[in-house]
C-alpha cells in the first residue's frame, strides 16, 4: 500500500497557522485555524467522449474562528499576503472586527483541550500518480458495455478521487490528516417511445484506482436492470410491508434519526428528538450509530473541521434514543461534549453538526427469510434521494427500483420510481426484521437543507418495516 | 497570479487552446436563531479555473482532449507549472471529436446595476437582516387587527432561524481565442425556517430565496408569505386517499417542472443521448392534441431582473442574449457549450442558466375552479431530467373537492412528465421563481396521490 503524503501546502503551512493563532490571540479569547488543501481528480466516460477534471471538492484556504467576549465569528480567506503571517493577521483581524456586532449571542468559552495527532491514509493504486489513460480506458469500456444493450440511449461511467489534506491549530491543538476517498458510478438511461427510466451502480470507500474492479463487476446487473425497468409500472398508493436494501435502510437511518439528532437542530428548537432522549423511538431490535471512526468509508476522518476528534456515537440502542451528535457550538449551548461532527462543505463554509457514517446494526435474519415472511409488499432498492423533517417527523425516500412480493415470493412485477413516506416513529417501531448483512455506501453527498454538502456514508442490513408507497 | 498562469501556458506549445475563469468573492454571512445573531462570518476568496485543450491526430482524424484544473492564489509559480503540466498530460489522454473554442466577442446585453454597489456586503447584510426581522415581527400583523390578544401574539407564526448570505462576485474570463471579458454582480441568499403552533403541536416550513437586488419588498413579502403558509400548516389535516384529481403546483415547484423542458433543450444532453426531444418536433409528444394543452414558448435568458445568475457571458465568454428555444411547443433551437453545439453542427449561442416561459391560457382562479389537489410545499420536490418522473412528500397543500378548500399535509404525489406534457396547462399570471420567469402555476392532470395515514 502507498501511504498518502500531506500536500505541500499543508506540510509548509504550520508556521503561518501558528502565527495566526498567536497574532490574533492577542485580541481574542480563543482562536483556531483550519487549513484545507483538498485535491482531486474526476475521470469520466460518457457517450462519445472522455474527460479528466479536478473534482468539485477541490479547495485550498484557511478559516479562522475567534471568540471575543463570548461572541463567535469566523473569517475565511485564500489570498496570499506575502511572506510571514503579519499581513494576514492584520487582514483577518480587520475582517473579524467587523463581525463582532452588538447584540450577538454570548457563547460559553470554547474549550481547547491539548492534542497533537497526525494521520495518513493509504491506497493500493495512486490515482494521482497513474496515467489517466488507464482510468479513462476502463471507464470507457464500462460505458460501452452499457451502450451495447438495447434501448440504453445514454450511459456514463465516472470515478472521483479526492485527497483530503487538513491541518488544525489552536493554542493547545496541532492536528494534521491526509487520506483519499473514492466514489465511482455507472449510470444509464433507457428509453423506448414515451418511456424513459434510469438506474445506476456505485461504489465508494477510502481507496485508489483499485475501486474500479468493484464497479466493473456490477455493470452486467445494471444493464439487465435497465432492460427490466422499461416495463416498470407504479405502485398502487397505500401502506405496505417493505424490505429496504442496505442503501435505502441507511438513508432511512440518515433522514429519520440522523438529521433529527444533529444537535444544532436541538438548539434551534427544530428537532422533536430532543424531547425523546431516553425514550423508545424504534423497535427494540434497532440499534443505530453515527461515527467518523469504527468503519472505513467516505465519512471517516481523524478530526472534524473544528478540531474535535471523530468517534462513534450510539444514537439508538435497543430502540431507545440515546444521544445526538454535535458540532462545537451546539455542544456548548447544550452543555454536552462535542462528538467530532462539526463539518464544513469547504473552508469557506460554516461548520454545522453533520453526519459522518450512519448505519443500523445488523440483525439475525437472512434476506430470504425476510422475503418469505412478506405477505404483500415490496423490496425497495437503488436510492434516488431522501429528505428529512426533524420537527414534524415526516420522511421522504425515493427508490428507483421496487420489486413486488406476494405470499413470500417475487411476482416479477417491478415499479419505478417508488415514493416512500411515513411518520418516522411509526416506520422505526414497525421494524420486524434486520438481516445479517452489512453494507455501507458513500457515493452521495448530504446537504443541510438544500446546501452545505459533505461526504457521508450510510447503510447497514436489509430492514423490514411498513411504509406508505406511491 | 493571472499573469503567472498566462506565462506558464505561453511556455507550453503543446497547449492548443486554453480558457481561464477568475472568480473573486467577498461575502458576509449572518446566522440568526430567533432574532439573535448566533454567529457572523466573512469570506474573501479568489479562484482560477483553467481548461487546457490538447489536439492530436490519429489516421488523419483530428481529435481534442481537455482537462480542467483549479489553481489557487497561494500556489507558487512552480506549483502552477506542475498543475498545468498534469492537466496537459491528462488532456492528451482524452481523444474526443475536435471542436473549436469561441472567439472573443462584445456583449449583446448589459448587466444592469443591482443596487448593492457602493457599500460593503457586511453593511448591506446588516440592513437586510433588520428588514427581514421587521417583516417577521409577529406583533406587526396583530397590531393592525382590532382586538388582537396577547395569547394570539404568543402563538402567531414566527421566524425560527435564518441564514443570510450576501456575496460580491467579480468574474473575468480569458481565452487563447481572444476572449477577455469581465462582469460584477451581487448574489444574495436567505434560507429560513418559520414555525407555528397547531392543535397537534409545533410545525415548521423551510424555504430559501436568491436575489441580486436590495428589494426589501420582495424579500419581506417572501417571509410574510411563508409565515402565512406555516400558519395554514398548523391547522392542516392529513391528506385523504384521493384519485383522479389534477395537481396544481406553483412557485419553484412549477419552475422545476418547466425546467425539464429547458434542461432538455440543451446541446450537451442531446449529444449524450439524454434528451428525449428532437429539433423540429413537439416537446409535448407526438400524441398531444391541439387544444388539450398550452403550447410552450420557452427562451434561454441572459438576464432576469433580480436573479443573481444573470450574466452577459457564459463560462466560455460567449455573449448571451435572449434566445428562443421552443416556439409554439416545437423545439426550434438548443443552448449549450461550443463543444456540443459544434458536435451537432449548430450555431454556438452559449450555455444559459436562466429561462423564461410564456404565459398559459388559464388564470389561477380558473385552474382552482374544479376539484384538485394544490401543493405549496414539499419535503423535497424532485424532477428527474432523464426519466421525467416527478414527485415529493407534501408538507402543505390544499384539497378542493368542488365545495371546500381544506389545508392538508402528509402523503405524497408522483407522476411522469411523459404522461403529462401533452395535457399541461399553465397560468396566465407570470412571475420569477427558481431560475425562471414564467407561469406562476401549472396544472398536471395525470398524477398518483398517496394519502397520509393518521397517527403521529
PDB file of C-alpha atoms in Angstrom, chain A residues 8-9 37-38 42 44 46-56 58-60 63 65 72-80 91 95 98-107 128 130-133 136 153-156 187 189 191 193-198 234-235 237-239 264-265 267-270 272 329 344 346-352 384-392 394-396 398 400 416-423 426 448-452 468-470, chain B residues 24-25 28-29 31-33 36-47 66-76 79 82 86 89-97 120 122-123 129 160-161 163 165 189 191 193 195 200 202-206 208 210 233 242 270-277 284-287 339-340 343 378-382 384 386-395 410-416 418-419 421 448-456:
ATOM      1  CA  UNK A   8       2.994  20.545   0.029  1.00  0.00           C
ATOM      2  CA  UNK A   9       0.794  23.399   1.253  1.00  0.00           C
ATOM      3  CA  UNK A  37      -5.856  21.687   0.756  1.00  0.00           C
ATOM      4  CA  UNK A  38      -8.007  19.030  -0.860  1.00  0.00           C
ATOM      5  CA  UNK A  42     -12.600  13.200 -11.714  1.00  0.00           C
ATOM      6  CA  UNK A  44     -15.476  10.459 -16.873  1.00  0.00           C
ATOM      7  CA  UNK A  46     -19.967   9.407 -21.405  1.00  0.00           C
ATOM      8  CA  UNK A  47     -21.489   8.701 -24.797  1.00  0.00           C
ATOM      9  CA  UNK A  48     -18.991   9.901 -27.389  1.00  0.00           C
ATOM     10  CA  UNK A  49     -16.453  11.417 -25.031  1.00  0.00           C
ATOM     11  CA  UNK A  50     -13.995  11.014 -22.185  1.00  0.00           C
ATOM     12  CA  UNK A  51     -12.509  13.644 -19.912  1.00  0.00           C
ATOM     13  CA  UNK A  52     -10.477  14.463 -16.831  1.00  0.00           C
ATOM     14  CA  UNK A  53     -11.157  17.346 -14.487  1.00  0.00           C
ATOM     15  CA  UNK A  54     -10.479  18.471 -10.981  1.00  0.00           C
ATOM     16  CA  UNK A  55     -13.063  17.128  -8.585  1.00  0.00           C
ATOM     17  CA  UNK A  56     -15.760  19.557  -7.408  1.00  0.00           C
ATOM     18  CA  UNK A  58     -11.069  20.699  -4.584  1.00  0.00           C
ATOM     19  CA  UNK A  59     -10.263  23.565  -2.192  1.00  0.00           C
ATOM     20  CA  UNK A  60      -7.375  25.395  -0.613  1.00  0.00           C
ATOM     21  CA  UNK A  63     -10.793  29.590   8.136  1.00  0.00           C
ATOM     22  CA  UNK A  65     -12.600  31.020  14.296  1.00  0.00           C
ATOM     23  CA  UNK A  72     -18.057  33.932  17.965  1.00  0.00           C
ATOM     24  CA  UNK A  73     -17.087  34.946  14.434  1.00  0.00           C
ATOM     25  CA  UNK A  74     -15.258  33.363  11.522  1.00  0.00           C
ATOM     26  CA  UNK A  75     -13.173  34.705   8.652  1.00  0.00           C
ATOM     27  CA  UNK A  76     -12.303  32.545   5.639  1.00  0.00           C
ATOM     28  CA  UNK A  77      -9.562  33.552   3.210  1.00  0.00           C
ATOM     29  CA  UNK A  78      -7.440  32.045   0.494  1.00  0.00           C
ATOM     30  CA  UNK A  79      -5.483  35.102  -0.597  1.00  0.00           C
ATOM     31  CA  UNK A  80      -1.738  35.351  -0.137  1.00  0.00           C
ATOM     32  CA  UNK A  91      -6.279  41.315   7.249  1.00  0.00           C
ATOM     33  CA  UNK A  95     -12.485  41.097   8.877  1.00  0.00           C
ATOM     34  CA  UNK A  98     -16.498  43.990  11.551  1.00  0.00           C
ATOM     35  CA  UNK A  99     -18.230  40.774  12.673  1.00  0.00           C
ATOM     36  CA  UNK A 100     -18.323  41.192  16.451  1.00  0.00           C
ATOM     37  CA  UNK A 101     -21.577  43.143  16.449  1.00  0.00           C
ATOM     38  CA  UNK A 102     -23.688  44.350  19.347  1.00  0.00           C
ATOM     39  CA  UNK A 103     -26.497  42.043  20.375  1.00  0.00           C
ATOM     40  CA  UNK A 104     -24.869  38.870  19.090  1.00  0.00           C
ATOM     41  CA  UNK A 105     -25.102  35.761  21.223  1.00  0.00           C
ATOM     42  CA  UNK A 106     -22.599  35.337  24.055  1.00  0.00           C
ATOM     43  CA  UNK A 107     -21.460  31.724  23.943  1.00  0.00           C
ATOM     44  CA  UNK A 128      -2.765  10.962  -8.776  1.00  0.00           C
ATOM     45  CA  UNK A 130      -1.138   6.836 -12.559  1.00  0.00           C
ATOM     46  CA  UNK A 131      -1.526   7.552 -16.276  1.00  0.00           C
ATOM     47  CA  UNK A 132      -5.100   8.901 -16.685  1.00  0.00           C
ATOM     48  CA  UNK A 133      -5.460   6.756 -19.780  1.00  0.00           C
ATOM     49  CA  UNK A 136     -10.357   6.551 -18.819  1.00  0.00           C
ATOM     50  CA  UNK A 153     -29.679   5.678 -25.002  1.00  0.00           C
ATOM     51  CA  UNK A 154     -27.180   7.254 -22.643  1.00  0.00           C
ATOM     52  CA  UNK A 155     -24.532   5.889 -20.313  1.00  0.00           C
ATOM     53  CA  UNK A 156     -21.886   7.413 -18.133  1.00  0.00           C
ATOM     54  CA  UNK A 187     -25.346   5.401 -14.787  1.00  0.00           C
ATOM     55  CA  UNK A 189     -30.796   5.931 -19.274  1.00  0.00           C
ATOM     56  CA  UNK A 191     -35.824   4.895 -23.379  1.00  0.00           C
ATOM     57  CA  UNK A 193     -41.031   5.710 -27.283  1.00  0.00           C
ATOM     58  CA  UNK A 194     -42.667   7.673 -24.463  1.00  0.00           C
ATOM     59  CA  UNK A 195     -40.997   5.845 -21.568  1.00  0.00           C
ATOM     60  CA  UNK A 196     -37.645   6.587 -20.013  1.00  0.00           C
ATOM     61  CA  UNK A 197     -36.084   5.103 -16.887  1.00  0.00           C
ATOM     62  CA  UNK A 198     -32.764   5.477 -15.121  1.00  0.00           C
ATOM     63  CA  UNK A 234     -46.216   2.239 -10.454  1.00  0.00           C
ATOM     64  CA  UNK A 235     -47.189   1.038  -7.011  1.00  0.00           C
ATOM     65  CA  UNK A 237     -50.863   4.073  -3.429  1.00  0.00           C
ATOM     66  CA  UNK A 238     -51.111   2.576   0.044  1.00  0.00           C
ATOM     67  CA  UNK A 239     -49.285   1.208   3.062  1.00  0.00           C
ATOM     68  CA  UNK A 264     -27.609  22.349  16.232  1.00  0.00           C
ATOM     69  CA  UNK A 265     -31.212  21.486  15.355  1.00  0.00           C
ATOM     70  CA  UNK A 267     -30.501  24.488  19.783  1.00  0.00           C
ATOM     71  CA  UNK A 268     -32.853  25.985  17.200  1.00  0.00           C
ATOM     72  CA  UNK A 269     -35.802  24.058  18.602  1.00  0.00           C
ATOM     73  CA  UNK A 270     -36.178  22.353  15.237  1.00  0.00           C
ATOM     74  CA  UNK A 272     -38.528  16.873  18.131  1.00  0.00           C
ATOM     75  CA  UNK A 329     -21.100  25.456  19.287  1.00  0.00           C
ATOM     76  CA  UNK A 344     -17.896  22.189   6.603  1.00  0.00           C
ATOM     77  CA  UNK A 346     -15.283  23.679   2.425  1.00  0.00           C
ATOM     78  CA  UNK A 347     -13.025  26.076   4.313  1.00  0.00           C
ATOM     79  CA  UNK A 348     -15.240  28.990   3.241  1.00  0.00           C
ATOM     80  CA  UNK A 349     -18.417  27.456   4.674  1.00  0.00           C
ATOM     81  CA  UNK A 350     -19.766  27.392   8.214  1.00  0.00           C
ATOM     82  CA  UNK A 351     -19.386  24.278  10.369  1.00  0.00           C
ATOM     83  CA  UNK A 352     -22.617  22.541  11.352  1.00  0.00           C
ATOM     84  CA  UNK A 384     -32.654   8.186  -5.626  1.00  0.00           C
ATOM     85  CA  UNK A 385     -32.985  10.729  -2.808  1.00  0.00           C
ATOM     86  CA  UNK A 386     -34.193  11.287   0.726  1.00  0.00           C
ATOM     87  CA  UNK A 387     -35.358  14.224   2.808  1.00  0.00           C
ATOM     88  CA  UNK A 388     -35.774  14.807   6.499  1.00  0.00           C
ATOM     89  CA  UNK A 389     -38.373  16.684   8.541  1.00  0.00           C
ATOM     90  CA  UNK A 390     -36.873  16.724  12.062  1.00  0.00           C
ATOM     91  CA  UNK A 391     -39.582  18.845  13.630  1.00  0.00           C
ATOM     92  CA  UNK A 392     -42.604  17.012  12.277  1.00  0.00           C
ATOM     93  CA  UNK A 394     -42.143  13.084   8.202  1.00  0.00           C
ATOM     94  CA  UNK A 395     -39.783  11.261   5.881  1.00  0.00           C
ATOM     95  CA  UNK A 396     -39.380  11.003   2.125  1.00  0.00           C
ATOM     96  CA  UNK A 398     -37.368   7.661  -3.400  1.00  0.00           C
ATOM     97  CA  UNK A 400     -35.632   3.727  -8.380  1.00  0.00           C
ATOM     98  CA  UNK A 416     -40.082   2.722 -10.792  1.00  0.00           C
ATOM     99  CA  UNK A 417     -39.801   5.141  -9.134  1.00  0.00           C
ATOM    100  CA  UNK A 418     -41.338   4.377  -5.749  1.00  0.00           C
ATOM    101  CA  UNK A 419     -42.069   7.233  -3.371  1.00  0.00           C
ATOM    102  CA  UNK A 420     -41.840   6.117   0.258  1.00  0.00           C
ATOM    103  CA  UNK A 421     -43.164   8.228   3.080  1.00  0.00           C
ATOM    104  CA  UNK A 422     -44.254   7.811   6.652  1.00  0.00           C
ATOM    105  CA  UNK A 423     -44.226   9.072  10.194  1.00  0.00           C
ATOM    106  CA  UNK A 426     -44.235   4.522  13.095  1.00  0.00           C
ATOM    107  CA  UNK A 448     -28.212  20.580   5.299  1.00  0.00           C
ATOM    108  CA  UNK A 449     -31.497  21.859   3.938  1.00  0.00           C
ATOM    109  CA  UNK A 450     -30.610  22.360   0.279  1.00  0.00           C
ATOM    110  CA  UNK A 451     -26.928  23.287   0.616  1.00  0.00           C
ATOM    111  CA  UNK A 452     -23.759  22.629   2.665  1.00  0.00           C
ATOM    112  CA  UNK A 468     -46.657   4.341   2.629  1.00  0.00           C
ATOM    113  CA  UNK A 469     -45.782   3.899  -1.036  1.00  0.00           C
ATOM    114  CA  UNK A 470     -46.894   5.749  -4.115  1.00  0.00           C
TER     115      UNK A 470
ATOM    116  CA  UNK B  24     -13.143  36.854  -6.796  1.00  0.00           C
ATOM    117  CA  UNK B  25     -15.682  36.707  -3.974  1.00  0.00           C
ATOM    118  CA  UNK B  28     -20.772  38.479   4.559  1.00  0.00           C
ATOM    119  CA  UNK B  29     -22.913  35.903   6.392  1.00  0.00           C
ATOM    120  CA  UNK B  31     -26.789  33.256  11.159  1.00  0.00           C
ATOM    121  CA  UNK B  32     -29.805  34.035  13.309  1.00  0.00           C
ATOM    122  CA  UNK B  33     -31.634  31.881  15.826  1.00  0.00           C
ATOM    123  CA  UNK B  36     -30.455  36.951  17.752  1.00  0.00           C
ATOM    124  CA  UNK B  37     -27.222  36.647  15.784  1.00  0.00           C
ATOM    125  CA  UNK B  38     -25.665  33.288  16.676  1.00  0.00           C
ATOM    126  CA  UNK B  39     -22.505  33.709  14.616  1.00  0.00           C
ATOM    127  CA  UNK B  40     -21.247  36.001  11.839  1.00  0.00           C
ATOM    128  CA  UNK B  41     -18.810  35.150   9.085  1.00  0.00           C
ATOM    129  CA  UNK B  42     -16.827  36.883   6.363  1.00  0.00           C
ATOM    130  CA  UNK B  43     -15.308  35.260   3.280  1.00  0.00           C
ATOM    131  CA  UNK B  44     -12.722  36.661   0.867  1.00  0.00           C
ATOM    132  CA  UNK B  45     -11.503  34.361  -1.859  1.00  0.00           C
ATOM    133  CA  UNK B  46     -10.043  34.234  -5.320  1.00  0.00           C
ATOM    134  CA  UNK B  47     -10.032  31.148  -7.510  1.00  0.00           C
ATOM    135  CA  UNK B  66      -9.439  18.812 -22.425  1.00  0.00           C
ATOM    136  CA  UNK B  67      -8.712  18.856 -18.721  1.00  0.00           C
ATOM    137  CA  UNK B  68      -9.849  21.256 -16.033  1.00  0.00           C
ATOM    138  CA  UNK B  69      -7.676  22.273 -13.119  1.00  0.00           C
ATOM    139  CA  UNK B  70      -8.314  24.616 -10.197  1.00  0.00           C
ATOM    140  CA  UNK B  71      -5.479  26.986  -9.374  1.00  0.00           C
ATOM    141  CA  UNK B  72      -5.225  28.681  -6.001  1.00  0.00           C
ATOM    142  CA  UNK B  73      -3.735  32.126  -5.426  1.00  0.00           C
ATOM    143  CA  UNK B  74      -1.412  30.716  -2.757  1.00  0.00           C
ATOM    144  CA  UNK B  75       0.274  28.455  -5.323  1.00  0.00           C
ATOM    145  CA  UNK B  76       3.874  29.187  -6.176  1.00  0.00           C
ATOM    146  CA  UNK B  79       3.120  24.627  -8.249  1.00  0.00           C
ATOM    147  CA  UNK B  82       3.227  21.407 -12.145  1.00  0.00           C
ATOM    148  CA  UNK B  86      -0.520  17.473 -15.144  1.00  0.00           C
ATOM    149  CA  UNK B  89      -0.916  15.289 -19.783  1.00  0.00           C
ATOM    150  CA  UNK B  90      -4.444  14.396 -18.711  1.00  0.00           C
ATOM    151  CA  UNK B  91      -5.930  16.279 -21.683  1.00  0.00           C
ATOM    152  CA  UNK B  92      -3.633  14.401 -24.046  1.00  0.00           C
ATOM    153  CA  UNK B  93      -5.247  11.149 -22.842  1.00  0.00           C
ATOM    154  CA  UNK B  94      -8.760  12.153 -23.996  1.00  0.00           C
ATOM    155  CA  UNK B  95      -9.313  11.984 -27.735  1.00  0.00           C
ATOM    156  CA  UNK B  96     -12.721  13.419 -28.437  1.00  0.00           C
ATOM    157  CA  UNK B  97     -14.011  14.763 -31.757  1.00  0.00           C
ATOM    158  CA  UNK B 120     -19.713  46.564   1.763  1.00  0.00           C
ATOM    159  CA  UNK B 122     -21.395  43.385   5.669  1.00  0.00           C
ATOM    160  CA  UNK B 123     -23.180  46.736   5.734  1.00  0.00           C
ATOM    161  CA  UNK B 129     -31.286  41.277   8.499  1.00  0.00           C
ATOM    162  CA  UNK B 160     -37.347  30.160  13.862  1.00  0.00           C
ATOM    163  CA  UNK B 161     -33.986  30.775  12.222  1.00  0.00           C
ATOM    164  CA  UNK B 163     -29.152  32.262   7.336  1.00  0.00           C
ATOM    165  CA  UNK B 165     -25.544  35.479   2.692  1.00  0.00           C
ATOM    166  CA  UNK B 189     -29.350  34.205  -0.479  1.00  0.00           C
ATOM    167  CA  UNK B 191     -32.531  30.253   3.948  1.00  0.00           C
ATOM    168  CA  UNK B 193     -37.429  28.325   8.818  1.00  0.00           C
ATOM    169  CA  UNK B 195     -42.891  27.840  12.712  1.00  0.00           C
ATOM    170  CA  UNK B 200     -51.027  18.721  17.347  1.00  0.00           C
ATOM    171  CA  UNK B 202     -45.476  22.975  16.585  1.00  0.00           C
ATOM    172  CA  UNK B 203     -44.987  22.745  12.828  1.00  0.00           C
ATOM    173  CA  UNK B 204     -42.387  24.350  10.581  1.00  0.00           C
ATOM    174  CA  UNK B 205     -41.740  25.191   6.961  1.00  0.00           C
ATOM    175  CA  UNK B 206     -38.375  25.671   5.306  1.00  0.00           C
ATOM    176  CA  UNK B 208     -34.992  29.880   0.594  1.00  0.00           C
ATOM    177  CA  UNK B 210     -31.930  34.017  -4.177  1.00  0.00           C
ATOM    178  CA  UNK B 233     -49.853  24.026   8.024  1.00  0.00           C
ATOM    179  CA  UNK B 242     -57.620  10.637  -3.407  1.00  0.00           C
ATOM    180  CA  UNK B 270     -28.843  15.992 -26.971  1.00  0.00           C
ATOM    181  CA  UNK B 271     -25.312  14.844 -27.887  1.00  0.00           C
ATOM    182  CA  UNK B 272     -25.123  12.495 -24.898  1.00  0.00           C
ATOM    183  CA  UNK B 273     -28.459  10.924 -25.809  1.00  0.00           C
ATOM    184  CA  UNK B 274     -30.200  12.025 -22.630  1.00  0.00           C
ATOM    185  CA  UNK B 275     -32.700  14.432 -24.134  1.00  0.00           C
ATOM    186  CA  UNK B 276     -35.989  12.930 -25.318  1.00  0.00           C
ATOM    187  CA  UNK B 277     -36.582  15.885 -27.651  1.00  0.00           C
ATOM    188  CA  UNK B 284     -45.381  17.868 -25.854  1.00  0.00           C
ATOM    189  CA  UNK B 285     -45.059  14.470 -27.564  1.00  0.00           C
ATOM    190  CA  UNK B 286     -46.492  13.029 -30.756  1.00  0.00           C
ATOM    191  CA  UNK B 287     -49.828  12.143 -29.196  1.00  0.00           C
ATOM    192  CA  UNK B 339     -18.230  21.781 -27.847  1.00  0.00           C
ATOM    193  CA  UNK B 340     -21.672  20.208 -28.048  1.00  0.00           C
ATOM    194  CA  UNK B 343     -20.639  18.375 -32.490  1.00  0.00           C
ATOM    195  CA  UNK B 378     -42.924  19.569  -0.424  1.00  0.00           C
ATOM    196  CA  UNK B 379     -40.239  17.945   1.687  1.00  0.00           C
ATOM    197  CA  UNK B 380     -38.159  17.805  -1.484  1.00  0.00           C
ATOM    198  CA  UNK B 381     -39.849  18.049  -4.852  1.00  0.00           C
ATOM    199  CA  UNK B 382     -37.886  16.032  -7.330  1.00  0.00           C
ATOM    200  CA  UNK B 384     -35.690  13.605 -12.842  1.00  0.00           C
ATOM    201  CA  UNK B 386     -33.812  11.835 -17.721  1.00  0.00           C
ATOM    202  CA  UNK B 387     -36.911   9.828 -16.827  1.00  0.00           C
ATOM    203  CA  UNK B 388     -39.265  12.784 -16.427  1.00  0.00           C
ATOM    204  CA  UNK B 389     -40.566  11.228 -13.203  1.00  0.00           C
ATOM    205  CA  UNK B 390     -41.514  13.737 -10.529  1.00  0.00           C
ATOM    206  CA  UNK B 391     -42.849  13.662  -7.003  1.00  0.00           C
ATOM    207  CA  UNK B 392     -42.454  14.520  -3.374  1.00  0.00           C
ATOM    208  CA  UNK B 393     -43.859  14.229   0.126  1.00  0.00           C
ATOM    209  CA  UNK B 394     -46.329  17.004   0.903  1.00  0.00           C
ATOM    210  CA  UNK B 395     -45.721  19.442   3.726  1.00  0.00           C
ATOM    211  CA  UNK B 410     -48.561  14.454   4.620  1.00  0.00           C
ATOM    212  CA  UNK B 411     -48.888  11.906   1.853  1.00  0.00           C
ATOM    213  CA  UNK B 412     -47.206  12.296  -1.498  1.00  0.00           C
ATOM    214  CA  UNK B 413     -47.714  12.774  -5.215  1.00  0.00           C
ATOM    215  CA  UNK B 414     -45.879  11.175  -8.121  1.00  0.00           C
ATOM    216  CA  UNK B 415     -46.176  11.389 -11.869  1.00  0.00           C
ATOM    217  CA  UNK B 416     -44.353  11.354 -15.175  1.00  0.00           C
ATOM    218  CA  UNK B 418     -44.112  11.952 -20.427  1.00  0.00           C
ATOM    219  CA  UNK B 419     -47.697  11.329 -19.310  1.00  0.00           C
ATOM    220  CA  UNK B 421     -46.640  17.016 -21.233  1.00  0.00           C
ATOM    221  CA  UNK B 448     -50.844   9.472  -8.446  1.00  0.00           C
ATOM    222  CA  UNK B 449     -51.737  10.610  -4.925  1.00  0.00           C
ATOM    223  CA  UNK B 450     -50.885   8.681  -1.772  1.00  0.00           C
ATOM    224  CA  UNK B 451     -52.868   9.732   1.270  1.00  0.00           C
ATOM    225  CA  UNK B 452     -51.336  10.264   4.698  1.00  0.00           C
ATOM    226  CA  UNK B 453     -52.031   7.693   7.375  1.00  0.00           C
ATOM    227  CA  UNK B 454     -53.417   9.093  10.560  1.00  0.00           C
ATOM    228  CA  UNK B 455     -51.223   8.928  13.620  1.00  0.00           C
ATOM    229  CA  UNK B 456     -48.390  10.883  14.978  1.00  0.00           C
TER     230      UNK B 456
END
